[in-house]
PDB file of C-alpha atoms in Angstrom:
ATOM      1  CA  MET A 189      77.990  33.096 177.893  1.00  0.00           C
ATOM      2  CA  ARG A 190      79.459  36.217 179.504  1.00  0.00           C
ATOM      3  CA  LEU A 191      77.274  38.380 181.705  1.00  0.00           C
ATOM      4  CA  ARG A 192      77.803  42.113 181.258  1.00  0.00           C
ATOM      5  CA  LEU A 193      77.296  44.494 184.143  1.00  0.00           C
ATOM      6  CA  PRO A 194      74.910  47.399 183.537  1.00  0.00           C
ATOM      7  CA  GLU A 195      76.592  50.582 182.313  1.00  0.00           C
ATOM      8  CA  GLU A 196      76.120  53.862 184.172  1.00  0.00           C
ATOM      9  CA  ARG A 197      76.024  57.221 182.420  1.00  0.00           C
ATOM     10  CA  PRO A 198      75.834  59.829 185.204  1.00  0.00           C
ATOM     11  CA  THR A 199      74.973  63.418 184.279  1.00  0.00           C
ATOM     12  CA  GLU A 200      77.722  64.665 186.606  1.00  0.00           C
ATOM     13  CA  PRO A 201      81.032  63.053 187.608  1.00  0.00           C
ATOM     14  CA  PRO A 202      80.649  61.022 190.812  1.00  0.00           C
ATOM     15  CA  THR A 203      82.462  62.302 193.906  1.00  0.00           C
ATOM     16  CA  GLY A 204      84.832  60.115 195.887  1.00  0.00           C
ATOM     17  CA  TYR A 205      87.307  60.364 198.748  1.00  0.00           C
ATOM     18  CA  LYS A 206      90.805  58.987 199.218  1.00  0.00           C
ATOM     19  CA  ILE A 207      94.028  59.676 201.073  1.00  0.00           C
ATOM     20  CA  ALA A 208      97.437  60.456 199.601  1.00  0.00           C
ATOM     21  CA  HIS A 209     100.793  62.007 200.461  1.00  0.00           C
ATOM     22  CA  PRO A 210     101.480  65.485 199.062  1.00  0.00           C
ATOM     23  CA  VAL A 211     104.748  65.729 197.121  1.00  0.00           C
ATOM     24  CA  LEU A 212     106.950  68.540 195.803  1.00  0.00           C
ATOM     25  CA  SER A 213     109.224  68.197 192.773  1.00  0.00           C
ATOM     26  CA  GLN A 214     112.968  68.292 193.351  1.00  0.00           C
ATOM     27  CA  ASP A 215     113.256  71.741 191.762  1.00  0.00           C
ATOM     28  CA  GLY A 216     110.294  73.073 193.739  1.00  0.00           C
ATOM     29  CA  THR A 217     108.244  74.046 190.690  1.00  0.00           C
ATOM     30  CA  ARG A 218     105.526  71.366 190.741  1.00  0.00           C
ATOM     31  CA  ALA A 219     103.277  69.820 193.356  1.00  0.00           C
ATOM     32  CA  GLY A 220     101.164  66.690 193.345  1.00  0.00           C
ATOM     33  CA  PHE A 221     100.302  63.560 195.268  1.00  0.00           C
ATOM     34  CA  THR A 222     101.392  59.962 195.625  1.00  0.00           C
ATOM     35  CA  GLY A 223      99.163  57.090 196.710  1.00  0.00           C
ATOM     36  CA  VAL A 224      99.401  55.119 199.932  1.00  0.00           C
ATOM     37  CA  SER A 225      99.080  51.632 198.457  1.00  0.00           C
ATOM     38  CA  LEU A 226      99.366  49.972 195.049  1.00  0.00           C
ATOM     39  CA  GLY A 227     100.225  53.048 192.965  1.00  0.00           C
ATOM     40  CA  GLY A 228     102.396  54.790 195.528  1.00  0.00           C
ATOM     41  CA  ALA A 229     105.472  54.759 193.277  1.00  0.00           C
ATOM     42  CA  LEU A 230     103.771  56.936 190.639  1.00  0.00           C
ATOM     43  CA  PRO A 231     103.138  60.573 191.723  1.00  0.00           C
ATOM     44  CA  TYR A 232     100.205  62.240 189.973  1.00  0.00           C
ATOM     45  CA  GLY A 233      98.886  65.742 189.397  1.00  0.00           C
ATOM     46  CA  VAL A 234      95.559  67.343 190.172  1.00  0.00           C
ATOM     47  CA  VAL A 235      94.146  66.049 186.871  1.00  0.00           C
ATOM     48  CA  ALA A 236      95.598  62.683 185.900  1.00  0.00           C
ATOM     49  CA  ASP A 237      95.000  59.488 183.936  1.00  0.00           C
ATOM     50  CA  ALA A 238      95.535  56.095 185.507  1.00  0.00           C
ATOM     51  CA  SER A 239      97.876  53.507 184.025  1.00  0.00           C
ATOM     52  CA  CYS A 240      98.462  49.869 184.849  1.00  0.00           C
ATOM     53  CA  VAL A 241     100.947  49.669 187.730  1.00  0.00           C
ATOM     54  CA  TYR A 242     101.971  46.221 186.519  1.00  0.00           C
ATOM     55  CA  GLY A 243     103.148  47.585 183.165  1.00  0.00           C
ATOM     56  CA  LEU A 244     100.479  45.811 181.146  1.00  0.00           C
ATOM     57  CA  ARG A 245      99.224  47.552 178.027  1.00  0.00           C
ATOM     58  CA  HIS A 246      95.509  47.431 178.699  1.00  0.00           C
ATOM     59  CA  ARG A 247      93.525  50.504 179.641  1.00  0.00           C
ATOM     60  CA  ALA A 248      92.783  51.162 183.274  1.00  0.00           C
ATOM     61  CA  PRO A 249      90.578  50.107 184.913  1.00  0.00           C
ATOM     62  CA  ASN A 250      90.599  46.556 183.610  1.00  0.00           C
ATOM     63  CA  ARG A 251      88.182  44.028 185.108  1.00  0.00           C
ATOM     64  CA  ARG A 252      90.873  41.344 185.172  1.00  0.00           C
ATOM     65  CA  CYS A 253      93.427  43.595 186.896  1.00  0.00           C
ATOM     66  CA  ALA A 254      93.644  45.791 189.998  1.00  0.00           C
ATOM     67  CA  CYS A 255      94.845  48.865 188.080  1.00  0.00           C
ATOM     68  CA  GLY A 256      93.228  52.299 188.085  1.00  0.00           C
ATOM     69  CA  PHE A 257      92.662  55.013 190.642  1.00  0.00           C
ATOM     70  CA  HIS A 258      90.769  53.974 193.769  1.00  0.00           C
ATOM     71  CA  CYS A 259      88.469  55.944 196.064  1.00  0.00           C
ATOM     72  CA  VAL A 260      85.640  55.332 198.513  1.00  0.00           C
ATOM     73  CA  HIS A 261      82.102  56.708 198.481  1.00  0.00           C
ATOM     74  CA  GLU A 262      82.037  58.033 202.031  1.00  0.00           C
ATOM     75  CA  ARG A 263      84.279  60.752 203.459  1.00  0.00           C
ATOM     76  CA  ALA A 264      84.200  59.065 206.862  1.00  0.00           C
ATOM     77  CA  ALA A 265      85.646  55.868 205.392  1.00  0.00           C
ATOM     78  CA  ALA A 266      88.628  57.775 203.972  1.00  0.00           C
ATOM     79  CA  GLU A 267      89.111  59.688 207.229  1.00  0.00           C
ATOM     80  CA  ALA A 268      89.221  56.384 209.111  1.00  0.00           C
ATOM     81  CA  MET A 269      92.314  55.381 207.121  1.00  0.00           C
ATOM     82  CA  LEU A 270      94.144  58.429 208.493  1.00  0.00           C
ATOM     83  CA  CYS A 271      94.053  56.843 211.956  1.00  0.00           C
ATOM     84  CA  THR A 272      96.661  54.201 211.098  1.00  0.00           C
ATOM     85  CA  ALA A 273     100.267  54.943 212.043  1.00  0.00           C
ATOM     86  CA  GLU A 274     101.611  54.767 208.488  1.00  0.00           C
ATOM     87  CA  HIS A 275      98.975  57.191 207.171  1.00  0.00           C
ATOM     88  CA  ARG A 276      98.991  59.875 209.862  1.00  0.00           C
ATOM     89  CA  GLU A 277     100.844  62.340 207.607  1.00  0.00           C
ATOM     90  CA  ALA A 278      98.631  61.753 204.561  1.00  0.00           C
ATOM     91  CA  VAL A 279      95.999  64.251 203.433  1.00  0.00           C
ATOM     92  CA  LEU A 280      92.330  63.696 202.616  1.00  0.00           C
ATOM     93  CA  LEU A 281      91.371  64.231 198.973  1.00  0.00           C
ATOM     94  CA  GLU A 282      87.959  64.907 197.506  1.00  0.00           C
ATOM     95  CA  VAL A 283      87.992  63.841 193.855  1.00  0.00           C
ATOM     96  CA  SER A 284      85.806  63.837 190.789  1.00  0.00           C
ATOM     97  CA  VAL A 285      85.644  60.394 189.176  1.00  0.00           C
ATOM     98  CA  LEU A 286      86.139  60.870 185.432  1.00  0.00           C
ATOM     99  CA  GLY A 287      86.175  58.506 182.478  1.00  0.00           C
ATOM    100  CA  ALA A 288      85.355  54.815 182.733  1.00  0.00           C
ATOM    101  CA  PHE A 289      84.788  53.448 186.216  1.00  0.00           C
ATOM    102  CA  ILE A 290      83.876  50.247 188.003  1.00  0.00           C
ATOM    103  CA  ARG A 291      81.573  50.661 190.989  1.00  0.00           C
ATOM    104  CA  PHE A 292      82.083  48.554 194.086  1.00  0.00           C
ATOM    105  CA  GLU A 293      80.178  48.398 197.356  1.00  0.00           C
ATOM    106  CA  ARG A 294      82.541  50.844 199.088  1.00  0.00           C
ATOM    107  CA  GLY A 295      83.894  52.890 196.208  1.00  0.00           C
ATOM    108  CA  PHE A 296      85.162  53.200 192.641  1.00  0.00           C
ATOM    109  CA  ARG A 297      88.081  52.004 190.540  1.00  0.00           C
ATOM    110  CA  TYR A 298      88.426  54.387 187.623  1.00  0.00           C
ATOM    111  CA  ALA A 299      90.412  55.768 184.683  1.00  0.00           C
ATOM    112  CA  ARG A 300      90.780  59.502 185.310  1.00  0.00           C
ATOM    113  CA  GLN A 301      90.358  61.915 188.190  1.00  0.00           C
ATOM    114  CA  ARG A 302      90.410  65.547 189.228  1.00  0.00           C
ATOM    115  CA  VAL A 303      91.442  66.368 192.786  1.00  0.00           C
ATOM    116  CA  ARG A 304      89.124  69.158 193.905  1.00  0.00           C
ATOM    117  CA  THR A 305      90.085  69.596 197.556  1.00  0.00           C
ATOM    118  CA  ALA A 306      92.946  68.476 199.778  1.00  0.00           C
ATOM    119  CA  THR A 307      92.355  68.667 203.526  1.00  0.00           C
ATOM    120  CA  VAL A 308      95.573  68.818 205.537  1.00  0.00           C
ATOM    121  CA  GLY A 309      95.513  67.448 209.082  1.00  0.00           C
ATOM    122  CA  PRO A 310      97.160  69.053 212.124  1.00  0.00           C
ATOM    123  CA  CYS A 311     100.891  69.148 212.736  1.00  0.00           C
ATOM    124  CA  VAL A 312     102.410  66.292 214.740  1.00  0.00           C
ATOM    125  CA  CYS A 313     102.522  68.691 217.719  1.00  0.00           C
ATOM    126  CA  GLY A 314      98.739  69.112 217.527  1.00  0.00           C
ATOM    127  CA  ALA A 315      98.606  72.672 216.212  1.00  0.00           C
ATOM    128  CA  ALA A 316      96.816  73.620 213.004  1.00  0.00           C
ATOM    129  CA  SER A 317      99.002  73.281 209.931  1.00  0.00           C
ATOM    130  CA  ALA A 318     100.278  76.366 208.118  1.00  0.00           C
ATOM    131  CA  ALA A 319     102.600  74.548 205.700  1.00  0.00           C
ATOM    132  CA  LEU A 320     103.631  71.267 204.151  1.00  0.00           C
ATOM    133  CA  ALA A 321     107.235  70.441 205.069  1.00  0.00           C
ATOM    134  CA  ASP A 322     109.804  67.837 204.030  1.00  0.00           C
ATOM    135  CA  ALA A 323     108.698  64.515 205.549  1.00  0.00           C
ATOM    136  CA  GLY A 324     112.147  62.926 205.270  1.00  0.00           C
ATOM    137  CA  TRP A 325     111.343  60.513 202.449  1.00  0.00           C
ATOM    138  CA  GLY A 326     110.209  60.626 198.842  1.00  0.00           C
ATOM    139  CA  ARG A 327     110.220  59.165 195.344  1.00  0.00           C
ATOM    140  CA  PRO A 328     112.820  59.733 192.617  1.00  0.00           C
ATOM    141  CA  GLY A 329     112.560  63.437 191.776  1.00  0.00           C
ATOM    142  CA  TRP A 330     109.884  64.117 194.399  1.00  0.00           C
ATOM    143  CA  ARG A 331     109.991  65.051 198.105  1.00  0.00           C
ATOM    144  CA  ALA A 332     107.143  63.802 200.267  1.00  0.00           C
ATOM    145  CA  LEU A 333     105.614  66.521 202.450  1.00  0.00           C
ATOM    146  CA  ALA A 334     103.914  66.372 205.831  1.00  0.00           C
ATOM    147  CA  PRO A 335     101.578  68.776 207.641  1.00  0.00           C
ATOM    148  CA  SER A 336     103.465  71.262 209.804  1.00  0.00           C
ATOM    149  CA  CYS A 337     102.614  74.264 211.940  1.00  0.00           C
ATOM    150  CA  ALA A 338     104.665  77.454 211.635  1.00  0.00           C
ATOM    151  CA  GLY A 339     106.663  76.651 214.762  1.00  0.00           C
ATOM    152  CA  CYS A 340     107.747  73.177 213.623  1.00  0.00           C
ATOM    153  CA  VAL A 341     108.846  74.066 210.088  1.00  0.00           C
ATOM    154  CA  ARG A 342     112.282  75.381 211.184  1.00  0.00           C
ATOM    155  CA  GLY A 343     114.845  74.967 208.378  1.00  0.00           C
ATOM    156  CA  ARG A 344     113.105  72.190 206.459  1.00  0.00           C
ATOM    157  CA  THR A 345     112.120  72.558 202.814  1.00  0.00           C
ATOM    158  CA  SER A 346     108.486  73.629 202.950  1.00  0.00           C
ATOM    159  CA  VAL A 347     105.674  75.408 201.141  1.00  0.00           C
ATOM    160  CA  SER A 348     102.662  77.161 202.549  1.00  0.00           C
ATOM    161  CA  LEU A 349      99.264  75.640 201.843  1.00  0.00           C
ATOM    162  CA  ALA A 350      98.466  78.441 199.402  1.00  0.00           C
ATOM    163  CA  ALA A 351     101.795  77.974 197.607  1.00  0.00           C
ATOM    164  CA  PHE A 352     101.213  74.220 197.288  1.00  0.00           C
ATOM    165  CA  ALA A 353      97.807  74.872 195.736  1.00  0.00           C
ATOM    166  CA  ARG A 354      99.292  77.356 193.259  1.00  0.00           C
ATOM    167  CA  LEU A 355     102.071  74.939 192.260  1.00  0.00           C
ATOM    168  CA  ALA A 356      99.579  72.096 191.820  1.00  0.00           C
ATOM    169  CA  GLY A 357      97.269  74.299 189.734  1.00  0.00           C
ATOM    170  CA  GLU A 358      93.991  73.243 188.092  1.00  0.00           C
ATOM    171  CA  GLY A 359      91.912  75.064 190.713  1.00  0.00           C
ATOM    172  CA  LEU A 360      92.955  72.853 193.621  1.00  0.00           C
ATOM    173  CA  ARG A 361      91.780  74.017 197.047  1.00  0.00           C
ATOM    174  CA  VAL A 362      93.884  73.191 200.104  1.00  0.00           C
ATOM    175  CA  ILE A 363      92.224  73.361 203.517  1.00  0.00           C
ATOM    176  CA  ALA A 364      93.847  73.036 206.926  1.00  0.00           C
ATOM    177  CA  GLY A 365      91.867  70.826 209.280  1.00  0.00           C
ATOM    178  CA  GLY A 366      92.427  70.341 212.999  1.00  0.00           C
ATOM    179  CA  PRO A 367      92.064  72.941 215.765  1.00  0.00           C
ATOM    180  CA  ALA A 368      91.634  75.744 213.222  1.00  0.00           C
ATOM    181  CA  THR A 369      90.552  75.834 209.596  1.00  0.00           C
ATOM    182  CA  VAL A 370      92.660  77.753 207.079  1.00  0.00           C
ATOM    183  CA  ALA A 371      91.515  77.890 203.462  1.00  0.00           C
ATOM    184  CA  ALA A 372      94.054  78.230 200.668  1.00  0.00           C
ATOM    185  CA  GLY A 373      94.541  77.795 196.972  1.00  0.00           C
ATOM    186  CA  LEU A 374      93.652  81.198 195.583  1.00  0.00           C
ATOM    187  CA  PRO A 375      95.603  82.265 192.517  1.00  0.00           C
ATOM    188  CA  SER A 376      97.385  85.289 193.916  1.00  0.00           C
ATOM    189  CA  ALA A 377      98.207  87.104 197.154  1.00  0.00           C
ATOM    190  CA  GLU A 378      95.621  89.772 196.306  1.00  0.00           C
ATOM    191  CA  GLY A 379      92.893  87.131 196.547  1.00  0.00           C
ATOM    192  CA  LEU A 380      93.911  85.756 199.924  1.00  0.00           C
ATOM    193  CA  GLY A 381      91.595  86.295 202.863  1.00  0.00           C
ATOM    194  CA  VAL A 382      92.512  87.030 206.470  1.00  0.00           C
ATOM    195  CA  PRO A 383      93.020  83.359 207.524  1.00  0.00           C
ATOM    196  CA  GLU A 384      95.360  82.699 204.602  1.00  0.00           C
ATOM    197  CA  LEU A 385      97.396  85.840 205.244  1.00  0.00           C
ATOM    198  CA  VAL A 386      97.643  85.003 208.946  1.00  0.00           C
ATOM    199  CA  ALA A 387      98.970  81.533 208.090  1.00  0.00           C
ATOM    200  CA  GLU A 388     101.460  82.956 205.592  1.00  0.00           C
ATOM    201  CA  ALA A 389     102.662  85.563 208.119  1.00  0.00           C
ATOM    202  CA  ALA A 390     103.042  82.948 210.865  1.00  0.00           C
ATOM    203  CA  LEU A 391     105.086  80.729 208.572  1.00  0.00           C
ATOM    204  CA  LEU A 392     107.331  83.631 207.544  1.00  0.00           C
ATOM    205  CA  GLN A 393     107.808  84.693 211.167  1.00  0.00           C
ATOM    206  CA  ALA A 394     108.740  81.142 212.179  1.00  0.00           C
ATOM    207  CA  ARG A 395     111.361  81.016 209.463  1.00  0.00           C
ATOM    208  CA  LEU A 396     112.781  84.400 210.500  1.00  0.00           C
ATOM    209  CA  ASP A 397     112.932  83.285 214.128  1.00  0.00           C
ATOM    210  CA  TRP A 398     114.772  80.113 213.138  1.00  0.00           C
ATOM    211  CA  PHE A 399     117.333  82.008 211.051  1.00  0.00           C
ATOM    212  CA  GLN A 400     117.808  84.532 213.851  1.00  0.00           C
ATOM    213  CA  THR A 401     118.530  81.699 216.268  1.00  0.00           C
ATOM    214  CA  GLN A 402     121.090  80.204 213.888  1.00  0.00           C
ATOM    215  CA  LEU A 403     122.789  83.575 213.442  1.00  0.00           C
ATOM    216  CA  SER A 404     122.922  84.058 217.203  1.00  0.00           C
ATOM    217  CA  ARG A 405     124.550  80.666 217.652  1.00  0.00           C
ATOM    218  CA  LEU A 406     127.128  81.472 214.994  1.00  0.00           C
ATOM    219  CA  GLY A 407     127.863  84.763 216.706  1.00  0.00           C
ATOM    220  CA  GLU A 408     128.351  83.060 220.042  1.00  0.00           C
ATOM    221  CA  SER A 409     130.613  80.309 218.724  1.00  0.00           C
ATOM    222  CA  GLY A 410     132.617  82.558 216.391  1.00  0.00           C
ATOM    223  CA  PRO A 411     135.083  84.122 218.934  1.00  0.00           C
ATOM    224  CA  GLY A 412     135.720  80.798 220.609  1.00  0.00           C
ATOM    225  CA  ASP A 413     136.468  79.169 217.280  1.00  0.00           C
ATOM    226  CA  ARG A 414     138.981  81.881 216.402  1.00  0.00           C
ATOM    227  CA  GLN A 415     140.756  81.497 219.765  1.00  0.00           C
ATOM    228  CA  GLY A 416     141.082  77.772 219.238  1.00  0.00           C
TER     229      GLY A 416
END
């Protein structure tokens, strides 16, 4: 005799929290996320369906498998995972749990999700983040991104928080946490508020400063190179 667990039919999708690494497609036209554990090899979009990471043909989540998206009930529990060294550059996601799900004591394992909000931590230097910049690693076809302030972006491939939200689409909101809070994710520049425009301007100014420094160095080394 098999015991069946009671089925839940919530009137609204449950909310959960998780951490993930933001990623940018190789051609710079798409943005998404990749997990920090079992499903880390499979980047996903803002709205996505889970599949079995072991290649089995059953639907996720399967009770006899560990497949499916994972999240925790409490925001604080997800934030605690950001304290570990390997997860310092991850972002905090607030998600809607869609489709079939299995409830556990600390969270859900489920079939489909919508990422509603991504909260980006401070830059490694401690300043509030204005962009997501190349983290130096990735997956085939995808560059992993890390939080960065305007001053630390320099010449790395990067996107502002608002640009990442636009590329990801589906109404994603991107918020900068840390010393200052910068909201992003509006559909066009006309809709941006003062904090977003300040962040965009700071990022642009940092890039201009970096290029100016490179041009100055080229100008200084040019005559010497010709004499040699």
